[in-house]
Short mmCIF file of C-alpha atoms and ligand atoms in Angstrom, two decimals:
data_model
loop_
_atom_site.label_atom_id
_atom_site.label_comp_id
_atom_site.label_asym_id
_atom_site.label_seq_id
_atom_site.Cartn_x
_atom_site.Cartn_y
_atom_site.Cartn_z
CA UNK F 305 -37.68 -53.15 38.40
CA UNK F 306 -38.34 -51.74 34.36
CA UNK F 307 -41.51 -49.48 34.50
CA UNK F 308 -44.34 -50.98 32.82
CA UNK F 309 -47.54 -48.55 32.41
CA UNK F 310 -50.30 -48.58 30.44
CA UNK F 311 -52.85 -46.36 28.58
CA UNK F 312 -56.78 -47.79 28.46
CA UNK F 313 -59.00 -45.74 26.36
CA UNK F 314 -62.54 -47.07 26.05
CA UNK F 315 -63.25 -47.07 21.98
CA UNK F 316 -66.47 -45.44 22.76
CA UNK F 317 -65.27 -42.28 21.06
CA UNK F 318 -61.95 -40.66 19.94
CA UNK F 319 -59.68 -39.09 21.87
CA UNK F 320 -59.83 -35.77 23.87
CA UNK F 321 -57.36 -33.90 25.25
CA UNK F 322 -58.08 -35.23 28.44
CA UNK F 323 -57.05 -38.34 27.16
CA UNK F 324 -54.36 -37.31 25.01
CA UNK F 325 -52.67 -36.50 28.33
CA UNK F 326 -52.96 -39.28 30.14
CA UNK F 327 -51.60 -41.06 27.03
CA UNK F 328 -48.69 -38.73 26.55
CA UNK F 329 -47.85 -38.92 30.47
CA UNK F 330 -47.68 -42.90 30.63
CA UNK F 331 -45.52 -42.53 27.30
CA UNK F 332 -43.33 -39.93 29.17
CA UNK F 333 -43.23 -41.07 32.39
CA UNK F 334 -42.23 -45.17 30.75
CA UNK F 335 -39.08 -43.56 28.67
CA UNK F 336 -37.96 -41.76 31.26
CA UNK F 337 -37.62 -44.64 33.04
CA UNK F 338 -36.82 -46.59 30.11
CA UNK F 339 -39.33 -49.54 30.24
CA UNK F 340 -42.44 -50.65 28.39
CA UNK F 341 -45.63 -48.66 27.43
CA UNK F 342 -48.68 -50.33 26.39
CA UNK F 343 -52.15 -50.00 24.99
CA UNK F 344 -54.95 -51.50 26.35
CA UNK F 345 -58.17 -51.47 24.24
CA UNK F 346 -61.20 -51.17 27.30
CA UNK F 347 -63.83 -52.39 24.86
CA UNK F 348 -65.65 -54.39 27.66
CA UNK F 349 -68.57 -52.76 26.70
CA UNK F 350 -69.59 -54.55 23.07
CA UNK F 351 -73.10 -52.62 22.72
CA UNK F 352 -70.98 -48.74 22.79
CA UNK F 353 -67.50 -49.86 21.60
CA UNK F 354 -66.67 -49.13 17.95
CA UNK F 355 -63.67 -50.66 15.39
CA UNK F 356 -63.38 -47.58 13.91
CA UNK F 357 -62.75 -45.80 17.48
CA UNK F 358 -59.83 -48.27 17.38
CA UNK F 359 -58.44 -47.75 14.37
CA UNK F 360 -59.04 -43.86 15.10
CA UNK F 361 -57.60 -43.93 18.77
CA UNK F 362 -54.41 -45.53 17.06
CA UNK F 363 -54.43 -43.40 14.17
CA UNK F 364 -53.88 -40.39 16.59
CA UNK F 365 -51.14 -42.05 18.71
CA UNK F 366 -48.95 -42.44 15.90
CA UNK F 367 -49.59 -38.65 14.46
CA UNK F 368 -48.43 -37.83 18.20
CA UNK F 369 -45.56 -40.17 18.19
CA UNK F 370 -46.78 -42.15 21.32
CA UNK F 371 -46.25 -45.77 19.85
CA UNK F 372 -47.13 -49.00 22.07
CA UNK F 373 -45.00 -51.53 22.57
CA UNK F 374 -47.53 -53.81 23.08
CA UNK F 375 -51.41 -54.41 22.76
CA UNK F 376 -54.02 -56.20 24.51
CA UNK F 377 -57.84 -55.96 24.27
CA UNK F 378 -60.49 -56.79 26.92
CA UNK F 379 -63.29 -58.35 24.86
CA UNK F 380 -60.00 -61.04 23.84
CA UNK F 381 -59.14 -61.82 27.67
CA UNK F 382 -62.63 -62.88 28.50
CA UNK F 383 -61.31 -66.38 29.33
CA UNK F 384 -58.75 -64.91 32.15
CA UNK F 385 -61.08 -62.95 34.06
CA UNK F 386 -63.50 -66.21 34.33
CA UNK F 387 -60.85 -67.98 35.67
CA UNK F 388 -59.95 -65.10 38.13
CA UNK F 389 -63.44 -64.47 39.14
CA UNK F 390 -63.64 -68.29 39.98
CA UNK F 391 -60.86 -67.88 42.26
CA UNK F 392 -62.41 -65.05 43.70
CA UNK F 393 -65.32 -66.53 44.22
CA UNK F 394 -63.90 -69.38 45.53
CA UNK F 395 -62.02 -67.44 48.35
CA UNK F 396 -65.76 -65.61 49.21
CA UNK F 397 -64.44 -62.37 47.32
CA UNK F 398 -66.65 -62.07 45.14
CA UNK F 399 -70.45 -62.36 46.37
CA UNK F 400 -74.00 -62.98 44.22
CA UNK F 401 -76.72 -60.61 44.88
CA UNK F 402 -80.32 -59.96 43.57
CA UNK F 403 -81.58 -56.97 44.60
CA UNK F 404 -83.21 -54.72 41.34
CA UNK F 405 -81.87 -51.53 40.24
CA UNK F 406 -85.17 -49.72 42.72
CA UNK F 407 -84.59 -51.49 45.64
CA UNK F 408 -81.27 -50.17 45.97
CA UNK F 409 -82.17 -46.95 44.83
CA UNK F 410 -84.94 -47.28 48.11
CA UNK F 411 -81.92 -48.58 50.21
CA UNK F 412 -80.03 -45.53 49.57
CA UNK F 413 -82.47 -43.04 50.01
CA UNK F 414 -83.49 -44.52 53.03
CA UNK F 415 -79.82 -44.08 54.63
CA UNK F 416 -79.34 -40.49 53.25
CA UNK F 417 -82.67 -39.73 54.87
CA UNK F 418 -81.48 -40.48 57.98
CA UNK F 419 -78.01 -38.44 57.32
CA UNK F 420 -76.23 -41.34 56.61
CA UNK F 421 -73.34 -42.35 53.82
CA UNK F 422 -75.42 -44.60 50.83
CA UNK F 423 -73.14 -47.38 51.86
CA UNK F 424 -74.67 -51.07 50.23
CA UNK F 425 -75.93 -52.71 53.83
CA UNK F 426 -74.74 -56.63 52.30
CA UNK F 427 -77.92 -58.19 52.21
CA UNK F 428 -77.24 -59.87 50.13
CA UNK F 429 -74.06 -61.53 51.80
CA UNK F 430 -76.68 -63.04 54.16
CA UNK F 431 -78.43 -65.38 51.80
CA UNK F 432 -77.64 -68.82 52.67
CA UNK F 433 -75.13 -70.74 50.55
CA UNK F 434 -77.81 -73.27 49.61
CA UNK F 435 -80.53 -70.42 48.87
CA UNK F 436 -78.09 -68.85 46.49
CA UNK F 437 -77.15 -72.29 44.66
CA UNK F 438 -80.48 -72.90 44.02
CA UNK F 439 -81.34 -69.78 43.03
CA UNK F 440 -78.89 -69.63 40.76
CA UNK F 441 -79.61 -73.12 39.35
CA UNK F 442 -82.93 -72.39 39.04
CA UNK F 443 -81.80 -69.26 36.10
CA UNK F 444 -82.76 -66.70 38.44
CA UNK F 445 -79.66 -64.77 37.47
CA UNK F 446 -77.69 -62.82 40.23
CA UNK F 447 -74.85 -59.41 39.57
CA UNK F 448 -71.49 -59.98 40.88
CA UNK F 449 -70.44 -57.97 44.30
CA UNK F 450 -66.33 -57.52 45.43
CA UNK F 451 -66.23 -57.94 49.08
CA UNK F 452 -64.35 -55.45 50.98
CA UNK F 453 -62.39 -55.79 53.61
CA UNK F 454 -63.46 -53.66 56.26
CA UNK F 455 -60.79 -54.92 58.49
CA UNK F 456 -58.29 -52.14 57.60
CA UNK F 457 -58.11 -48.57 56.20
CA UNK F 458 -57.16 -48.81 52.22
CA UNK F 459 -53.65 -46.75 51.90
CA UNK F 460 -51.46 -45.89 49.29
CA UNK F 461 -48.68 -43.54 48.77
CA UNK F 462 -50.31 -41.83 45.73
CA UNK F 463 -47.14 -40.14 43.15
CA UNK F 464 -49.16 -36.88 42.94
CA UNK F 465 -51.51 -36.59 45.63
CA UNK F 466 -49.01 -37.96 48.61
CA UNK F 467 -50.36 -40.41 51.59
CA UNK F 468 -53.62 -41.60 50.60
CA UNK F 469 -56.65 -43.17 53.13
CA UNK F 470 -59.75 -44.66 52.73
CA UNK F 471 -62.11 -46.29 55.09
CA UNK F 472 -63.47 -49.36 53.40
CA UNK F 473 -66.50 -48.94 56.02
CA UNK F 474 -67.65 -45.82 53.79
CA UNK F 475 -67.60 -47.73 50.53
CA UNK F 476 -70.17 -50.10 49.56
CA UNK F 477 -68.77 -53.24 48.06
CA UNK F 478 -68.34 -52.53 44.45
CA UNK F 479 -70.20 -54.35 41.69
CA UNK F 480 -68.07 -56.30 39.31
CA UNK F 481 -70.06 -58.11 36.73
CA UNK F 482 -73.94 -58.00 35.73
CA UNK F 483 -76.55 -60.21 35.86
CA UNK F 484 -76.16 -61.08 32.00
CA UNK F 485 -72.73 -62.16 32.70
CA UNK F 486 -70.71 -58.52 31.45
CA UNK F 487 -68.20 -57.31 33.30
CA UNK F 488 -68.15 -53.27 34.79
CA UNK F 489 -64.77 -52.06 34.57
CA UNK F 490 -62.98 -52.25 37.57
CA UNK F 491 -62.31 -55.99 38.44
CA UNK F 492 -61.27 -57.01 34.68
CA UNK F 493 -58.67 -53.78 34.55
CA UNK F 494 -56.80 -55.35 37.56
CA UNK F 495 -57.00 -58.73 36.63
CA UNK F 496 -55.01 -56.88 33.13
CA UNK F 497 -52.50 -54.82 35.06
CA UNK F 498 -51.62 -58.19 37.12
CA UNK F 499 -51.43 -60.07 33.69
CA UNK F 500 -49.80 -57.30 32.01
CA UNK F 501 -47.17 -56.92 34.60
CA UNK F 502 -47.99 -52.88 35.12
CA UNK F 503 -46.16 -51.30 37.62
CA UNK F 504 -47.59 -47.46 37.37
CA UNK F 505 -50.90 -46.63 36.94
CA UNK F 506 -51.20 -42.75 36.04
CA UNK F 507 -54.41 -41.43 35.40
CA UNK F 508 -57.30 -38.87 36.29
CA UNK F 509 -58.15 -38.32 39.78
CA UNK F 510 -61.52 -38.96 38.84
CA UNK F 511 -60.34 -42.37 39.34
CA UNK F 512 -59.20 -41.94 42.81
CA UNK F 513 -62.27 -44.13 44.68
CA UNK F 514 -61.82 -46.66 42.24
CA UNK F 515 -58.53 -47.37 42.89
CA UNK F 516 -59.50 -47.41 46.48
CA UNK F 517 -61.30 -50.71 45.77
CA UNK F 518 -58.46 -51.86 43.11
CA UNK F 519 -55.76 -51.88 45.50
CA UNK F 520 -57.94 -54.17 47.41
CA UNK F 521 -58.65 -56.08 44.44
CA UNK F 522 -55.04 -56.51 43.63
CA UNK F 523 -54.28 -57.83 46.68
CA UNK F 524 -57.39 -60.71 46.76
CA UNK F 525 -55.80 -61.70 43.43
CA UNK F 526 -52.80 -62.02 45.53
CA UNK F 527 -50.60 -59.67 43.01
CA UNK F 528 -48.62 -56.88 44.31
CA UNK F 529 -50.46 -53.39 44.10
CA UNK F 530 -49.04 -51.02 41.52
CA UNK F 531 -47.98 -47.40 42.04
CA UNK F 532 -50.28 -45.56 41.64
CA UNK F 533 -51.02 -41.53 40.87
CA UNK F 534 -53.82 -39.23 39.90
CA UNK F 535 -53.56 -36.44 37.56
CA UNK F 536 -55.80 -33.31 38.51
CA UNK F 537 -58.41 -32.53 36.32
CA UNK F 538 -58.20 -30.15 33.08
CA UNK F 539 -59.91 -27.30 33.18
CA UNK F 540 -60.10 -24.55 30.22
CA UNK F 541 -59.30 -20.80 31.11
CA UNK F 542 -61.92 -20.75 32.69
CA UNK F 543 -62.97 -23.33 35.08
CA UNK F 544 -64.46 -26.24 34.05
CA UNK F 545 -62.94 -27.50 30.08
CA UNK F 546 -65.62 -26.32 27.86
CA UNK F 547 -67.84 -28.85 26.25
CA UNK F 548 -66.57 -27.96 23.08
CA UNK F 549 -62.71 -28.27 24.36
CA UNK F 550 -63.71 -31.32 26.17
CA UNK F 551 -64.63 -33.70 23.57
CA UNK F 552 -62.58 -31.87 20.67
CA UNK F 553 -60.77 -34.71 19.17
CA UNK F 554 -56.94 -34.91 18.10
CA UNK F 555 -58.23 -34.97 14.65
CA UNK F 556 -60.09 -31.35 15.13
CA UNK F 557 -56.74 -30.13 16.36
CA UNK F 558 -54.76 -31.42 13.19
CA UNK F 559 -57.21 -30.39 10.82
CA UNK F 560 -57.27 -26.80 12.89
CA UNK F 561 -53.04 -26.82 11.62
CA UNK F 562 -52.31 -27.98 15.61
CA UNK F 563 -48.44 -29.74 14.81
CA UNK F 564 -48.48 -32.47 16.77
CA UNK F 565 -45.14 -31.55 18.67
CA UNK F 566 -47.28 -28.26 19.79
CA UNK F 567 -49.87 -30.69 21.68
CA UNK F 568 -46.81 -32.66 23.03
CA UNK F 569 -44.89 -30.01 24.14
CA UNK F 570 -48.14 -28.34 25.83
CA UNK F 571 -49.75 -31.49 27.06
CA UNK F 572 -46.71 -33.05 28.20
CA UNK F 573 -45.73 -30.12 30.86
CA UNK F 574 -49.79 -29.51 31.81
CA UNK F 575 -50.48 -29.95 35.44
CA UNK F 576 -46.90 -29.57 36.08
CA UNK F 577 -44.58 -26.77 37.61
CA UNK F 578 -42.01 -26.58 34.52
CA UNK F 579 -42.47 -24.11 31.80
CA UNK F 580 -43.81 -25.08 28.34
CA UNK F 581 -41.25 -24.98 26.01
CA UNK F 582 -41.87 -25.77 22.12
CA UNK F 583 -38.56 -26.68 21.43
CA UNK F 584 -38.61 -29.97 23.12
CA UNK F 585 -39.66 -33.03 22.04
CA UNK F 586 -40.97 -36.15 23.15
CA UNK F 587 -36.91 -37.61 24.54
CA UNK F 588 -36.54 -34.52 26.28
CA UNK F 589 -39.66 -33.91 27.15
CA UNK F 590 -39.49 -37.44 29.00
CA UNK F 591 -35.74 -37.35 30.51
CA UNK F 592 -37.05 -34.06 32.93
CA UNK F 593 -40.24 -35.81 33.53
CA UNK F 594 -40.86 -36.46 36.66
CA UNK F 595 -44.58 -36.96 39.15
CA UNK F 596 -43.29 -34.89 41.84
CA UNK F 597 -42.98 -31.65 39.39
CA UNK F 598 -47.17 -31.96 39.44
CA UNK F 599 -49.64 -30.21 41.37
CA UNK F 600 -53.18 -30.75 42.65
CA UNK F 601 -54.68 -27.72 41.66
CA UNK F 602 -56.50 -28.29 38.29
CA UNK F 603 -54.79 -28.02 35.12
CA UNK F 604 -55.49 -25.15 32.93
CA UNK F 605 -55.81 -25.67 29.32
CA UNK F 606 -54.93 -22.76 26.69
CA UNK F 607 -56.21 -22.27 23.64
CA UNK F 608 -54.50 -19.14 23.10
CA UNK F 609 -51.66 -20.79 24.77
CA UNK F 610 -51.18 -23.95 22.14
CA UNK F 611 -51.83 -21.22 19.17
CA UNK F 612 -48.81 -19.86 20.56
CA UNK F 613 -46.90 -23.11 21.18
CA UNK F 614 -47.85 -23.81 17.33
CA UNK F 615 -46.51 -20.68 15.97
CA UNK F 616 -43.14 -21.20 17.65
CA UNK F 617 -43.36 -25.06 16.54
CA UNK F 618 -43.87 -24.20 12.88
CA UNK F 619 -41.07 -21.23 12.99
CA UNK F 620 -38.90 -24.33 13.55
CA UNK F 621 -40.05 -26.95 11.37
CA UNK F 622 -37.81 -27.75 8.59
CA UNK F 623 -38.81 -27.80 5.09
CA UNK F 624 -38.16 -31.83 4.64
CA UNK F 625 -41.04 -32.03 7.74
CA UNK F 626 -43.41 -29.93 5.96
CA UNK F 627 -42.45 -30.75 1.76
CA UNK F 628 -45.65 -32.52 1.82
CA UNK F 629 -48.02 -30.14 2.84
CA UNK F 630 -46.96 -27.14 1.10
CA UNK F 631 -47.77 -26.33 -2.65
CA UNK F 632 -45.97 -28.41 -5.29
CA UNK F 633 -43.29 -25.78 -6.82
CA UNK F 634 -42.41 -24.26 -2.93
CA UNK F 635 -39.00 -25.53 -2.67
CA UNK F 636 -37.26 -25.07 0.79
CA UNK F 637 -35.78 -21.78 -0.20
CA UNK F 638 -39.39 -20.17 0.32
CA UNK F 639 -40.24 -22.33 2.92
CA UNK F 640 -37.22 -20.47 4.51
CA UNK F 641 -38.81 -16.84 3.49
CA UNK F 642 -42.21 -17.39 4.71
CA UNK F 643 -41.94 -19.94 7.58
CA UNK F 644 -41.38 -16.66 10.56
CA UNK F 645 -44.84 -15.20 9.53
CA UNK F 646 -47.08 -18.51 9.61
CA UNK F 647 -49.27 -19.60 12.79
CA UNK F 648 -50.03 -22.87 10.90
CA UNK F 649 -48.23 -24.59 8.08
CA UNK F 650 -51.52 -24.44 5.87
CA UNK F 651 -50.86 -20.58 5.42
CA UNK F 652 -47.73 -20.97 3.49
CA UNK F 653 -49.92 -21.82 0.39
CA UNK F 654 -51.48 -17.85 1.39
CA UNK F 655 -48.05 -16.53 0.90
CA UNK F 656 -47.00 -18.76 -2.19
CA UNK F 657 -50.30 -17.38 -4.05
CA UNK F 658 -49.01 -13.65 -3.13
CA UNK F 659 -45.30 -14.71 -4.26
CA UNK F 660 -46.88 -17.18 -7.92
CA UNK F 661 -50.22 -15.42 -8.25
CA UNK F 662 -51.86 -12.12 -8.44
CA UNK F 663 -52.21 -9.50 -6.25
CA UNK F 664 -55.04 -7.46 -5.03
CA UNK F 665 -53.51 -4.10 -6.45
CA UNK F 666 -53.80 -1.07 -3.59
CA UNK F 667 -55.22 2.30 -4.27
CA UNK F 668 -52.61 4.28 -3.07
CA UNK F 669 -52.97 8.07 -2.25
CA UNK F 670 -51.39 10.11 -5.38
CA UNK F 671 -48.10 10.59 -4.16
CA UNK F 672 -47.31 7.10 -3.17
CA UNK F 673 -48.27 6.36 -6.89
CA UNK F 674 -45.90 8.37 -7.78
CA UNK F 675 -43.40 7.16 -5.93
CA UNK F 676 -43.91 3.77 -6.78
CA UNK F 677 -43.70 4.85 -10.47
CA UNK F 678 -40.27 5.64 -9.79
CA UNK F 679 -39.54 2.13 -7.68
CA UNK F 680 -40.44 1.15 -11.76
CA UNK F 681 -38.04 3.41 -13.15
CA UNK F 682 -34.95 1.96 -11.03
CA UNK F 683 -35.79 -1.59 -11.04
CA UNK F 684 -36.07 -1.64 -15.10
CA UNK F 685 -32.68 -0.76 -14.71
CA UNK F 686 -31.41 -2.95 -11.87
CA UNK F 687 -32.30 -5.86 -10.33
CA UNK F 688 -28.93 -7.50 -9.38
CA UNK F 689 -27.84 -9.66 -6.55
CA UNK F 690 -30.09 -8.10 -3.78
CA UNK F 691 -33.18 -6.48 -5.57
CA UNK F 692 -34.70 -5.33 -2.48
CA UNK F 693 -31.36 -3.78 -0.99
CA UNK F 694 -30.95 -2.27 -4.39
CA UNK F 695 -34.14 -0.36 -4.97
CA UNK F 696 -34.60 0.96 -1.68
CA UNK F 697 -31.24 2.31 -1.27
CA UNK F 698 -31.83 4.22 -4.52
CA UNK F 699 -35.30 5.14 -3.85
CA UNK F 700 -33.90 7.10 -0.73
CA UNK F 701 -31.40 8.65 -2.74
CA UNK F 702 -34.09 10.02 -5.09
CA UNK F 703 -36.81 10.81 -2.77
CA UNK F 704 -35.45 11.58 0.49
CA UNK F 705 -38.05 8.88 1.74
CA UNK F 706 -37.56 6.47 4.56
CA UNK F 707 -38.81 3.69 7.13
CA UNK F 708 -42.19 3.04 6.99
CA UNK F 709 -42.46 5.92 4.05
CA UNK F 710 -40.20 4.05 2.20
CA UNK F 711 -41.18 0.43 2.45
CA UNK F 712 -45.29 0.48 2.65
CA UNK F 713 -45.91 1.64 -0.41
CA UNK F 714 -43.67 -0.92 -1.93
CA UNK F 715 -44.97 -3.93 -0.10
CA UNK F 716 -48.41 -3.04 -0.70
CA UNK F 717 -47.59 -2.31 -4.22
CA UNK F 718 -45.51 -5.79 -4.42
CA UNK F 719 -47.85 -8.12 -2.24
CA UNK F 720 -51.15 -6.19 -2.05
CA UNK F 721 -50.72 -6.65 2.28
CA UNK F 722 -49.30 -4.32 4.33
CA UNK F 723 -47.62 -6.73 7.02
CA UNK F 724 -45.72 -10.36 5.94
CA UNK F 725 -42.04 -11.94 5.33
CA UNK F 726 -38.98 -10.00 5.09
CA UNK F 727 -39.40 -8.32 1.27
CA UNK F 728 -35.85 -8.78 0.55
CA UNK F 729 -36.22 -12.33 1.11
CA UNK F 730 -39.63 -12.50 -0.45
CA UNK F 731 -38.93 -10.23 -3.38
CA UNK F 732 -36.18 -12.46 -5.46
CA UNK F 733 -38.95 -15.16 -5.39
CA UNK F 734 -41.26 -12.44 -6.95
CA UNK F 735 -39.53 -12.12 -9.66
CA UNK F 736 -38.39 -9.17 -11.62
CA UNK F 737 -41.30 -9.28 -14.18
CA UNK F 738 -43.52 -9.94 -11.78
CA UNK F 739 -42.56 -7.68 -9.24
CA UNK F 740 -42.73 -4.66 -12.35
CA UNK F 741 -45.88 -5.79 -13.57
CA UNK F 742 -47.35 -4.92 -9.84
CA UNK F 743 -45.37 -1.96 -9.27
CA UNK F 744 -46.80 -0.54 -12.76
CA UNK F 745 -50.80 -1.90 -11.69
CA UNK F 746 -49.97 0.15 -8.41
CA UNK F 747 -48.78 3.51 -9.81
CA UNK F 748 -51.31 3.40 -12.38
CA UNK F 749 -54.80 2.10 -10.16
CA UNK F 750 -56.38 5.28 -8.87
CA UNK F 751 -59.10 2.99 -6.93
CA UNK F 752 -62.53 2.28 -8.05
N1 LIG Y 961 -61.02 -47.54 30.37
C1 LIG Y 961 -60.82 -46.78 31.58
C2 LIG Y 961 -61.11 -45.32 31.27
O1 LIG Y 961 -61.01 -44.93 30.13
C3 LIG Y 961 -59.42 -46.97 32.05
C4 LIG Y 961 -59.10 -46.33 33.33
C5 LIG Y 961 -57.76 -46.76 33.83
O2 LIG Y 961 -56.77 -46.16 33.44
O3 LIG Y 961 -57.70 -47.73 34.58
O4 LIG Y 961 -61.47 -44.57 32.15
#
């Protein structure tokens, strides 16, 4: 049987990491396995779902490389879930009920007064058949119940969390669709993983009790019940994921210089027992994917940890990956030069304005100015094949200096920082004019 899963994103908002996970793992989980991942657009919910969400949500699956192979959308399958409910409505699975929003509320506090689970007591599954047809007749409009059965404990053989049991008893029967006719989420997302043909649902385990009812669901539609398994929750470094990290977007990450393939390679191994390492990508991030490697302890997310991720991700970019975001006249040679000293691609443009632009000359101490007026001396007469090699071998020569003696000076002189690429990498795309013109400013400048 060919793995079918599905990711279904509500477009109520964009995409968190949270989601961006459960996204990536249905990808990962579907190629390892080599079947079909699809997209399912939850947009039920007409009054809080947004086109743009859409078009966002998709936007941000393609900049992560997690493409569909198929599409469906709720608010277009209205017609199907009719036609289920009628069946289940038919077969007494699905029950009308009228109590109002503070009767139940009474109902419940009633029962946990007395120390008891809020469990709905099915009033309303007492009305007589010919009460309820009139009263619906009559306009007086009733929400939609699923009845349980309470015959047998719910079980499934969850991929993450192991053996799974639920007593039906505890649950109240789940409502399906309101008064006005709209559906709640549940009933229509099973009726879609029947149509759809999935096989694996992976997702949060803050989904856990629903599936509880969907397995039963599932089986009233008379479909075979998917595998199933729940993710543990993210968490930031500490405890609970921030607010801020929560509902941070994939589009705050890109514009933050986050490389996609750093969120993949992060994402893609969170919750699980093997290392994060930022030279794979998606294929082999998905052939050594696999549910058992995941744990049910929450899932820490790292800032600190994707910076680093994204560091080692951009050290490895090539230049044809990145032509477009660097400054017009950086060909790949400098891309070479600067690429070990950026965090995030956006800084190259910081090193190509100390390499094309000017400097902030330093005030050196009198005796590095002196030194650096000699550093003028040799390279008006050399420059050669290897500048850098050149002038600091003969520099030593002269003055005896060397290590950090020798170099600082220069590199301040030559780049205005004390830290940054390899000089005699950087200094041949200085330029010898250039490079004299700052090593003059800098034994000249005697500060302000
Ligand atoms: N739209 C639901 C959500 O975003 C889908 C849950 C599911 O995967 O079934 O929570």
């Amino acid at each position: 049987m060919t793995v079918v899963t599905r990711f279904a994103p509500s477009p109520t908002g964009h995409l968190h990491v949270g989601n961006v996970r459960t996204a990536l793992h249905n990808w990962l989980l579907t190629k390892h396995h080599g079947g079909r991942f699809l997209l399912r657009i939850d947009d039920t919910d007409a009054e809080r779902s947004r086109e743009e969400y859409v078009d966002a949500l998709k936007a941000d699956l393609a900049w992560l490389g997690i493409e569909p192979e198929g599409e469906e959308r709720q608010s277009a399958r209205f017609a199907i879930y009719e036609k289920a409910f009628a069946r289940l409505a038919e077969a007494e699975r699905v029950y009308p009920c009228w109590e109002t929003p503070q009767e139940l509320e009474l109902k419940r506090k009633v029962l946990l007064g007395r120390g008891l689970p809020p469990v709905y007591d099915r009033a309303a599954l007492a009305i007589p058949e010919d009460e309820r047809t009139r009263r619906i007749e009559s306009g007086d409009k009733p929400h939609w119940r699923f009845l349980l059965d309470r015959e047998r404990p719910i079980e499934w053989d969850d991929g993450i969390r192991g053996p799974q049991r639920f007593d039906p008893a505890q649950m109240s029967d789940p409502v399906v669709r309101r008064a006005d006719g709209s559906w709640l989420y549940m009933l229509p997302s099973a009726i879609d993983d029947v149509a759809m043909g999935i096989t694996d649902v992976l997702r949060g385990e803050d989904h856990v009790s629903n599936t509880a009812a969907q397995v039963q669901m599932f089986e009233a539609l008379g479909a075979p019940v998917p595998r199933f398994a729940h993710e543990a929750l993210l968490t930031g470094t500490e405890g609970k994921l921030s607010k801020r990290l929560g509902s941070m977007g994939v589009a705050q990450f890109r514009d933050a210089g986050i490389e996609p393939a750093a969120l993949v390679a992060l994402l893609g191994r969170l919750g699980t027992s093997d290392p994060v390492d930022p030279s794979l990508d998606m294929a082999a991030l998905a052939s050594s994917f696999d549910l058992s490697h995941f744990g049910r302890a929450p899932a820490r997310f790292d800032e600190a940890e994707l910076e680093r991720v994204n560091a080692a991700v951009v050290h490895a970019l090539p230049y044809e990956a990145v032509a477009d975001r660097l400054p017009e006249d950086m060909d790949a040679a400098a891309w070479e030069v600067v690429r070990p000293n950026l965090a995030r691609v956006a800084e190259a443009q910081d090193w190509w304005r100390v390499v094309t632009g000017t400097v902030v000359t330093p005030a050196l101490a009198d005796e590095d100015r002196a030194y650096v007026g000699e550093a003028v001396q040799v390279l008006e007469d050399t420059w050669g094949e290897s500048p850098w090699q050149g002038l600091t071998g003969a520099l030593k020569v002269r003055t005896g200096r060397k290590g950090k003696a020798l170099f600082l000076p220069l590199r301040l002189a030559l780049t205005g920082m004390d830290h940054g690429p390899d000089m005699a990498a950087l200094l041949p795309l200085i330029g010898r004019d250039a490079a004299l013109e700052r090593l003059r400013a800098a034994a000249a400048w005697e500060g302000p």
